Tab-separated table of C-alpha atoms in Angstrom:
chain	number	residue	atom	x	y	z
H	1	MET	CA	-6.546	-22.475	-8.220
H	2	PRO	CA	-9.546	-21.011	-7.035
H	3	PRO	CA	-10.027	-17.195	-8.603
H	4	LEU	CA	-8.706	-14.351	-6.612
H	5	THR	CA	-11.207	-12.809	-4.387
H	6	GLY	CA	-12.351	-9.142	-4.950
H	7	PRO	CA	-12.212	-6.768	-1.736
H	8	LYS	CA	-13.809	-8.197	1.324
H	9	SER	CA	-16.730	-6.126	3.170
H	10	GLY	CA	-16.532	-3.839	5.514
H	11	ASP	CA	-17.807	-5.968	8.133
H	12	ALA	CA	-15.529	-9.040	6.638
H	13	LEU	CA	-12.510	-7.048	7.047
H	14	PHE	CA	-13.468	-5.491	10.561
H	15	GLY	CA	-13.983	-9.315	11.915
H	16	SER	CA	-10.540	-10.674	10.701
H	17	VAL	CA	-8.220	-7.924	12.116
H	18	GLU	CA	-6.950	-7.946	15.792
H	19	ARG	CA	-8.759	-5.826	17.589
H	20	VAL	CA	-8.063	-3.807	20.992
H	21	ASN	CA	-10.698	-2.559	23.787
H	22	ALA	CA	-12.314	0.346	21.992
H	23	GLU	CA	-12.146	2.470	25.143
H	24	LEU	CA	-8.258	1.629	25.830
H	25	PHE	CA	-7.768	3.002	22.080
H	26	THR	CA	-9.971	5.973	22.838
H	27	LEU	CA	-8.628	7.133	26.173
H	28	THR	CA	-5.014	6.466	25.064
H	29	TYR	CA	-5.755	8.593	22.650
H	30	GLY	CA	-7.489	11.076	24.649
H	31	ALA	CA	-3.961	10.985	26.984
H	32	ILE	CA	-1.909	11.958	23.541
H	33	VAL	CA	-4.161	15.115	22.920
H	34	ARG	CA	-3.677	16.084	26.823
H	35	GLN	CA	0.095	15.547	26.604
H	36	LEU	CA	0.152	17.781	23.552
H	37	LEU	CA	-1.556	20.314	25.068
H	38	THR	CA	0.630	20.492	28.191
H	39	ASP	CA	3.718	20.386	25.976
H	40	LEU	CA	3.152	22.516	23.187
H	41	GLU	CA	0.387	24.651	24.826
H	42	GLU	CA	-0.744	26.465	21.673
H	43	VAL	CA	-3.955	24.591	20.105
H	44	GLU	CA	-3.049	25.375	17.098
H	45	GLU	CA	0.614	23.824	17.042
H	46	VAL	CA	-1.571	20.699	19.014
H	47	ASN	CA	-3.601	20.991	15.643
H	48	LYS	CA	-0.471	20.574	13.748
H	49	GLN	CA	0.841	17.634	15.374
H	50	LEU	CA	-2.043	15.659	15.278
H	51	ASP	CA	-1.703	15.797	11.805
H	52	GLN	CA	1.370	15.414	11.160
H	53	MET	CA	1.486	11.825	13.629
H	54	GLY	CA	-1.474	10.885	11.483
H	55	TYR	CA	-0.043	11.457	8.198
H	56	ASN	CA	2.437	9.193	9.673
H	57	ILE	CA	0.246	6.787	10.903
H	58	GLY	CA	-1.570	6.991	7.542
H	59	THR	CA	1.364	5.951	5.306
H	60	ARG	CA	1.826	3.188	7.100
H	61	LEU	CA	-1.989	2.183	7.776
H	62	VAL	CA	-2.629	2.303	3.863
H	63	ASP	CA	0.053	-1.184	2.889
H	64	GLU	CA	-2.007	-2.995	5.924
H	65	PHE	CA	-5.351	-1.486	4.219
H	66	LEU	CA	-4.257	-2.865	0.914
H	67	ALA	CA	-3.124	-6.069	1.673
H	68	LYS	CA	-5.911	-7.097	4.015
H	69	SER	CA	-8.891	-5.385	2.135
H	70	ASN	CA	-7.575	-6.916	-1.881
H	71	VAL	CA	-8.215	-3.481	-3.111
H	72	SER	CA	-5.863	-3.178	-6.002
H	73	ARG	CA	-6.783	-0.221	-7.955
H	74	CYS	CA	-6.892	3.362	-6.939
H	75	VAL	CA	-7.290	5.491	-10.479
H	76	ASP	CA	-10.598	7.077	-9.527
H	77	PHE	CA	-10.916	9.248	-6.867
H	78	LYS	CA	-14.820	8.748	-6.031
H	79	GLU	CA	-14.433	5.068	-6.094
H	80	THR	CA	-11.303	5.263	-3.765
H	81	ALA	CA	-13.185	7.830	-1.625
H	82	ASP	CA	-16.285	5.091	-1.122
H	83	VAL	CA	-13.421	2.470	-0.395
H	84	ILE	CA	-12.220	4.458	2.205
H	85	ALA	CA	-15.502	5.285	3.581
H	86	LYS	CA	-17.135	1.750	3.621
H	87	LEU	CA	-14.177	-0.449	4.487
H	88	GLY	CA	-11.261	1.872	5.612
H	89	PHE	CA	-13.364	3.698	8.532
H	90	LYS	CA	-14.770	-0.040	9.229
H	91	MET	CA	-11.702	-2.017	9.379
H	92	PHE	CA	-10.058	0.237	11.419
H	93	LEU	CA	-12.527	2.360	13.674
H	94	GLY	CA	-15.540	0.220	13.559
H	95	VAL	CA	-17.697	3.014	12.192
H	96	THR	CA	-18.922	3.589	8.748
H	97	ALA	CA	-18.440	6.702	7.218
H	98	THR	CA	-20.892	8.644	4.209
H	99	VAL	CA	-19.662	10.170	1.022
H	100	THR	CA	-21.261	13.439	0.486
H	101	ASN	CA	-21.387	16.774	-1.130
H	102	TRP	CA	-19.303	15.933	-3.912
H	103	ASP	CA	-18.391	19.114	-6.034
H	104	ALA	CA	-19.291	18.866	-10.228
H	105	GLU	CA	-15.724	18.404	-11.209
H	106	GLY	CA	-15.754	15.309	-8.749
H	107	THR	CA	-12.584	16.366	-7.092
H	108	SER	CA	-14.419	17.347	-3.761
H	109	CYS	CA	-16.282	15.725	-1.259
H	110	SER	CA	-17.036	14.823	2.512
H	111	PHE	CA	-17.109	12.411	4.626
H	112	VAL	CA	-19.484	12.527	7.104
H	113	LEU	CA	-19.377	10.500	11.138
H	114	GLU	CA	-22.393	10.124	12.713
H	115	ASP	CA	-20.604	8.110	15.670
H	116	ASN	CA	-16.707	8.724	16.518
H	117	PRO	CA	-14.885	6.573	18.678
H	118	LEU	CA	-12.192	8.584	19.372
H	119	VAL	CA	-14.323	11.258	21.537
H	120	ASP	CA	-16.043	8.991	23.804
H	121	PHE	CA	-16.131	10.497	27.168
H	122	VAL	CA	-14.678	13.240	26.012
H	123	GLU	CA	-15.309	17.100	27.077
H	124	LEU	CA	-13.317	20.090	25.550
H	125	PRO	CA	-13.023	23.116	28.150
H	126	ASP	CA	-13.442	26.442	27.189
H	127	THR	CA	-9.726	27.119	27.130
H	128	CYS	CA	-8.998	24.535	24.114
H	129	GLN	CA	-11.944	26.432	21.450
H	130	GLY	CA	-9.640	26.267	18.736
H	131	LEU	CA	-8.735	22.720	19.301
H	132	GLN	CA	-9.670	19.891	16.331
H	133	TYR	CA	-9.594	16.627	18.818
H	134	CYS	CA	-9.549	14.933	15.661
H	135	ASN	CA	-6.901	16.224	13.221
H	136	VAL	CA	-5.112	12.890	13.586
H	137	LEU	CA	-7.754	11.294	11.535
H	138	SER	CA	-7.363	14.086	8.303
H	139	GLY	CA	-3.658	13.098	8.717
H	140	VAL	CA	-4.343	9.851	8.186
H	141	ILE	CA	-6.480	10.148	5.386
H	142	ARG	CA	-4.043	12.383	3.251
H	143	GLY	CA	-1.099	10.326	4.269
H	144	ALA	CA	-2.580	7.386	2.753
H	145	LEU	CA	-3.848	8.567	-0.187
H	146	GLU	CA	-0.682	10.583	-0.457
H	147	MET	CA	0.410	6.483	-0.898
H	148	VAL	CA	-1.561	6.120	-3.809
H	149	SER	CA	-0.839	8.851	-5.435
H	150	MET	CA	-3.184	11.479	-4.505
H	151	LYS	CA	-2.441	14.161	-3.351
H	152	THR	CA	-5.523	16.088	-1.250
H	153	GLU	CA	-6.245	18.529	1.320
H	154	VAL	CA	-8.254	17.701	4.565
H	155	THR	CA	-10.159	20.361	6.643
H	156	TRP	CA	-12.859	20.115	9.372
H	157	VAL	CA	-16.164	21.332	8.380
H	158	ARG	CA	-18.290	20.047	11.277
H	159	ASP	CA	-17.333	18.872	14.584
H	160	MET	CA	-19.479	17.330	17.586
H	161	LEU	CA	-17.250	18.928	20.329
H	162	ARG	CA	-18.214	22.479	18.664
H	163	GLY	CA	-21.955	21.558	19.244
H	164	ASP	CA	-22.771	20.296	15.532
H	165	ASP	CA	-24.526	17.122	14.733
H	166	ALA	CA	-22.045	15.198	13.396
H	167	TYR	CA	-18.407	15.168	12.002
H	168	GLU	CA	-17.842	15.940	8.353
H	169	MET	CA	-14.539	15.973	6.580
H	170	ARG	CA	-13.834	17.668	3.444
H	171	VAL	CA	-10.983	16.244	1.303
H	172	LYS	CA	-10.337	17.528	-1.728
H	173	LEU	CA	-7.802	16.141	-4.551
H	174	THR	CA	-5.277	18.933	-5.599
H	175	LYS	CA	-3.242	16.377	-7.588
H	176	GLN	CA	-2.929	12.695	-8.844
H	177	VAL	CA	1.226	11.661	-9.256
H	178	PRO	CA	2.068	9.175	-11.582
H	179	GLU	CA	4.783	7.169	-11.378
H	180	GLU	CA	7.821	8.494	-12.754
H	181	TYR	CA	10.732	6.707	-13.992
H	182	PRO	CA	13.286	7.428	-11.112
H	183	TYR	CA	16.556	7.045	-12.549
H	184	LYS	CA	16.954	9.701	-14.456
H	185	ASP	CA	20.293	10.616	-13.754
H	186	ASP	CA	21.680	7.198	-15.404
H	187	ASP	CA	23.401	7.106	-18.548
E	1	MET	CA	-15.581	-3.527	-9.212
E	2	PHE	CA	-12.123	-4.834	-7.742
E	3	SER	CA	-10.175	-7.378	-8.935
E	4	PHE	CA	-6.631	-8.175	-7.799
E	5	GLY	CA	-4.119	-8.731	-10.613
E	6	GLY	CA	-5.987	-9.692	-14.223
E	7	GLY	CA	-4.297	-8.076	-16.987
E	8	SER	CA	-2.682	-10.526	-19.636
E	9	SER	CA	0.375	-13.246	-18.778
E	10	LEU	CA	3.052	-12.539	-21.125
E	11	THR	CA	4.550	-15.765	-22.573
E	12	SER	CA	7.731	-15.589	-24.790
E	13	VAL	CA	7.768	-17.612	-27.920
E	14	VAL	CA	11.753	-18.943	-27.113
E	15	PRO	CA	12.323	-21.931	-29.808
E	16	ASP	CA	12.815	-24.769	-27.052
E	17	ALA	CA	15.509	-26.679	-28.887
E	18	THR	CA	16.755	-28.437	-25.934
E	19	PRO	CA	14.466	-30.612	-23.676
E	20	ALA	CA	13.081	-28.893	-20.247
E	21	PRO	CA	15.807	-28.251	-18.235
E	22	ALA	CA	15.968	-31.004	-15.072
E	23	ALA	CA	14.691	-29.655	-11.777
E	24	PRO	CA	17.065	-27.257	-9.925
E	25	PRO	CA	19.041	-29.047	-7.274
E	26	GLY	CA	17.174	-29.118	-3.506
E	27	THR	CA	13.316	-28.991	-5.572
E	28	GLY	CA	10.978	-29.357	-2.799
E	29	THR	CA	13.257	-27.418	-0.213
E	30	GLY	CA	12.654	-23.813	-1.686
E	31	ALA	CA	14.281	-23.814	-4.862
E	32	ASN	CA	11.467	-23.592	-7.083
E	33	ALA	CA	11.872	-19.600	-5.100
E	34	GLN	CA	14.585	-18.921	-6.481
E	35	VAL	CA	14.737	-15.078	-6.115
E	36	LEU	CA	12.468	-12.337	-4.499
E	37	TYR	CA	13.287	-8.324	-5.110
E	38	VAL	CA	10.871	-6.146	-3.524
E	39	PHE	CA	11.260	-2.394	-4.757
E	40	ASN	CA	9.086	0.933	-3.718
E	41	ARG	CA	7.899	3.382	-5.840
E	42	GLY	CA	10.701	5.533	-5.868
E	43	GLY	CA	12.852	2.415	-7.304
E	44	VAL	CA	14.852	1.673	-3.975
E	45	CYS	CA	15.469	-2.018	-3.870
E	46	LEU	CA	13.871	-2.427	-0.172
E	47	LEU	CA	14.728	-6.218	-0.414
E	48	TYR	CA	17.020	-8.935	-2.520
E	49	ARG	CA	16.963	-12.343	-1.641
E	50	GLU	CA	18.377	-15.011	-3.363
E	51	TRP	CA	18.064	-18.729	-2.454
E	52	HIS	CA	18.907	-20.105	-5.693
E	53	ARG	CA	20.451	-18.306	-8.603
E	54	PRO	CA	23.465	-19.901	-10.515
E	55	LEU	CA	24.341	-17.051	-13.054
E	56	ARG	CA	25.271	-13.310	-11.920
E	57	THR	CA	26.323	-10.955	-14.399
E	58	LEU	CA	25.690	-7.479	-12.911
E	59	ASP	CA	26.956	-5.983	-9.519
E	60	PRO	CA	23.651	-5.391	-7.038
E	61	THR	CA	22.997	-2.163	-7.633
E	62	GLN	CA	22.855	-2.500	-11.623
E	63	ASP	CA	21.055	-5.391	-11.579
E	64	GLN	CA	18.229	-4.391	-8.988
E	65	LYS	CA	18.033	-0.918	-11.566
E	66	LEU	CA	17.714	-2.801	-14.201
E	67	MET	CA	15.203	-5.217	-12.655
E	68	PHE	CA	13.642	-2.127	-11.890
E	69	GLY	CA	13.600	-0.607	-15.076
E	70	LEU	CA	12.660	-3.540	-17.001
E	71	LEU	CA	9.465	-3.738	-14.840
E	72	PHE	CA	8.453	-0.014	-15.162
E	73	SER	CA	8.733	-0.757	-18.835
E	74	LEU	CA	6.821	-3.808	-19.294
E	75	ARG	CA	4.403	-2.339	-17.346
E	76	SER	CA	3.968	0.587	-19.353
E	77	PHE	CA	4.109	-1.768	-22.552
E	78	THR	CA	1.629	-4.315	-21.538
E	79	ALA	CA	-0.941	-0.940	-20.917
E	80	LYS	CA	-0.365	0.801	-24.259
E	81	ILE	CA	-1.102	-2.616	-26.086
E	82	ASP	CA	-3.900	-3.026	-24.745
E	83	PRO	CA	-6.587	-3.723	-27.317
E	84	THR	CA	-9.544	-3.027	-25.210
E	85	THR	CA	-8.695	0.484	-24.659
E	86	ALA	CA	-8.697	3.655	-26.705
E	87	GLU	CA	-6.932	6.026	-24.847
E	88	LYS	CA	-3.363	5.010	-24.255
E	89	GLY	CA	-0.998	7.633	-25.097
E	90	ASN	CA	2.708	7.468	-25.780
E	91	LEU	CA	4.855	4.190	-24.444
E	92	GLY	CA	6.570	5.612	-21.450
E	93	VAL	CA	4.398	7.778	-20.514
E	94	PRO	CA	4.015	7.448	-16.430
E	95	LEU	CA	0.652	5.943	-15.307
E	96	LEU	CA	-1.230	6.408	-12.156
E	97	PRO	CA	-1.655	3.504	-9.900
E	98	GLY	CA	-4.074	0.512	-11.226
E	99	GLN	CA	-4.253	2.846	-14.727
E	100	GLY	CA	-4.697	0.475	-17.160
E	101	CYS	CA	-4.187	-3.392	-17.418
E	102	SER	CA	-0.682	-4.611	-15.966
E	103	PHE	CA	0.697	-8.154	-15.942
E	104	TYR	CA	1.261	-10.643	-13.564
E	105	SER	CA	3.739	-13.024	-14.925
E	106	PHE	CA	6.472	-14.020	-18.071
E	107	LYS	CA	7.987	-17.113	-18.606
E	108	THR	CA	11.023	-18.297	-20.715
E	109	ASN	CA	12.254	-21.952	-21.217
E	110	THR	CA	14.827	-21.399	-18.079
E	111	TYR	CA	12.860	-19.547	-15.827
E	112	LYS	CA	9.372	-17.454	-14.774
E	113	LEU	CA	9.050	-14.297	-13.373
E	114	ASN	CA	6.011	-13.415	-10.954
E	115	PHE	CA	5.168	-9.876	-10.383
E	116	LEU	CA	2.685	-8.597	-7.973
E	117	GLU	CA	2.305	-4.174	-7.682
E	118	SER	CA	0.312	-3.033	-5.114
E	119	PRO	CA	-1.573	0.453	-5.326
E	120	SER	CA	0.966	1.914	-2.844
E	121	GLY	CA	3.705	0.944	-5.067
E	122	ILE	CA	5.243	-1.713	-3.296
E	123	LYS	CA	6.162	-4.130	-6.289
E	124	LEU	CA	7.376	-7.557	-5.544
E	125	ILE	CA	8.963	-9.988	-8.038
E	126	LEU	CA	9.258	-13.590	-7.118
E	127	ILE	CA	11.647	-15.712	-9.794
E	128	THR	CA	10.598	-19.081	-10.010
E	129	HIS	CA	11.348	-22.422	-12.085
E	130	PRO	CA	9.184	-22.080	-15.653
E	131	ARG	CA	7.090	-25.130	-14.708
E	132	THR	CA	5.696	-23.564	-11.321
E	133	GLY	CA	1.614	-22.234	-11.517
E	134	ASP	CA	-0.077	-18.820	-10.683
E	135	GLN	CA	1.698	-17.323	-8.363
E	136	ARG	CA	-0.389	-14.692	-7.534
E	137	ASP	CA	-1.284	-15.569	-3.912
E	138	THR	CA	1.874	-16.407	-3.114
E	139	LEU	CA	2.785	-12.817	-3.974
E	140	LYS	CA	-0.098	-12.077	-1.697
E	141	HIS	CA	1.015	-13.632	1.059
E	142	ILE	CA	4.707	-12.359	0.931
E	143	TYR	CA	3.241	-8.934	0.752
E	144	ASN	CA	1.011	-9.182	3.829
E	145	LEU	CA	4.274	-10.769	5.624
E	146	TYR	CA	6.047	-7.475	4.425
E	147	VAL	CA	2.859	-5.714	6.116
E	148	GLU	CA	2.760	-7.544	9.369
E	149	TYR	CA	6.878	-7.518	10.115
E	150	VAL	CA	8.079	-4.511	8.094
E	151	VAL	CA	5.401	-1.922	7.955
E	152	LYS	CA	4.155	-2.683	11.473
E	153	ASN	CA	7.725	-2.037	12.807
E	154	PRO	CA	8.138	0.774	14.349
E	155	LEU	CA	11.871	0.943	14.143
E	156	TYR	CA	11.860	0.336	10.273
E	157	ALA	CA	11.952	3.730	8.651
E	158	PRO	CA	9.881	4.013	5.313
E	159	GLY	CA	11.870	3.949	1.549
E	160	THR	CA	14.684	1.695	3.236
E	161	PRO	CA	16.223	-1.281	2.631
E	162	ILE	CA	14.935	-3.874	4.887
E	163	ASN	CA	17.976	-5.348	6.854
E	164	ARG	CA	16.812	-5.292	10.111
E	165	CYS	CA	13.722	-6.931	10.564
E	166	GLU	CA	14.709	-10.110	11.800
E	167	LEU	CA	11.041	-12.034	12.328
E	168	PHE	CA	10.417	-10.766	8.389
E	169	ASN	CA	13.381	-12.631	7.510
E	170	LYS	CA	12.370	-15.939	9.262
E	171	HIS	CA	8.991	-15.936	8.213
E	172	LEU	CA	9.561	-15.568	4.532
E	173	ASP	CA	12.320	-18.060	4.544
E	174	GLN	CA	9.735	-20.453	6.371
E	175	TYR	CA	7.194	-19.613	4.006
E	176	VAL	CA	9.571	-19.717	1.061
E	177	LYS	CA	10.590	-23.236	2.075
E	178	THR	CA	6.909	-24.421	1.698
E	179	LEU	CA	6.702	-23.421	-1.719
E	180	ILE	CA	7.088	-26.548	-4.275
């Protein structure tokens, strides 16, 4: 029996998963956002809905990531953040994020994206100034981390659609929840 | 950096007063994979499949709770007796995913229990004939089947038993038939 392999590299992961045309993905997401803007009218409501949709995606995506990447431990938040940035973003979006701006306790950091495939072809009209166009990503991160027992808060710090030079997502670990014995009412 | 599995393999030292039992009926047609359980972090039994189980003593709910409790305790026990680490805490203190070492199988004179837990809390338990070898790759493959046919099924509600994922059941049965 050959030894079990460690985690695959980001490029190996990206090469091994089924892919769709990037433009189809980008334009489909754009259509979703446009439809939400039509349905909900308030940009703040659209932000919440995108985050919730992302959360629901993240809770499922994490199992695919864990199954295909051979990642087997998620105890240390710093290591986990590196894995998300180098493997997770590469596997699903084809880009690599940078982890930076750690606080002193190691519980808060930033993911910086110089390139974001979700926003190709996108321009925001003046009526959408409060819109977090990529809020689905913050929901995905939050949902995936919650499935590995890390409660987080994710906020956007920089947004190229607002004239910044990059995308920056601030991730703060609020609590790690150990596994509890679930049948407490049994005799 | 990262490694899948690892930890120790527990072997129960039971006096083998009788010869090893004959291979179960149908060996070579999947009988070496006898029972499969899948649990989530909350202790919900997502899947119970049985291919060869001569003895049943508890009703299914009690059996599944007992199995989950066994794994929970064994995981805690394994981490607490780890001679390589100093910070152990008390037996039974809940652990974070991946915290401490864990185990991947134990064996008695009549069966072998193989175990895989993902960081998302999905636990897969495959009970086989005691002479089967390392089943970690087998359980990883079953986990991949779970991802492909259950997690990616938009009609499946996470945290509920896997009842109507026909593709998953079909592919699982096909795969189990290949185990010898």
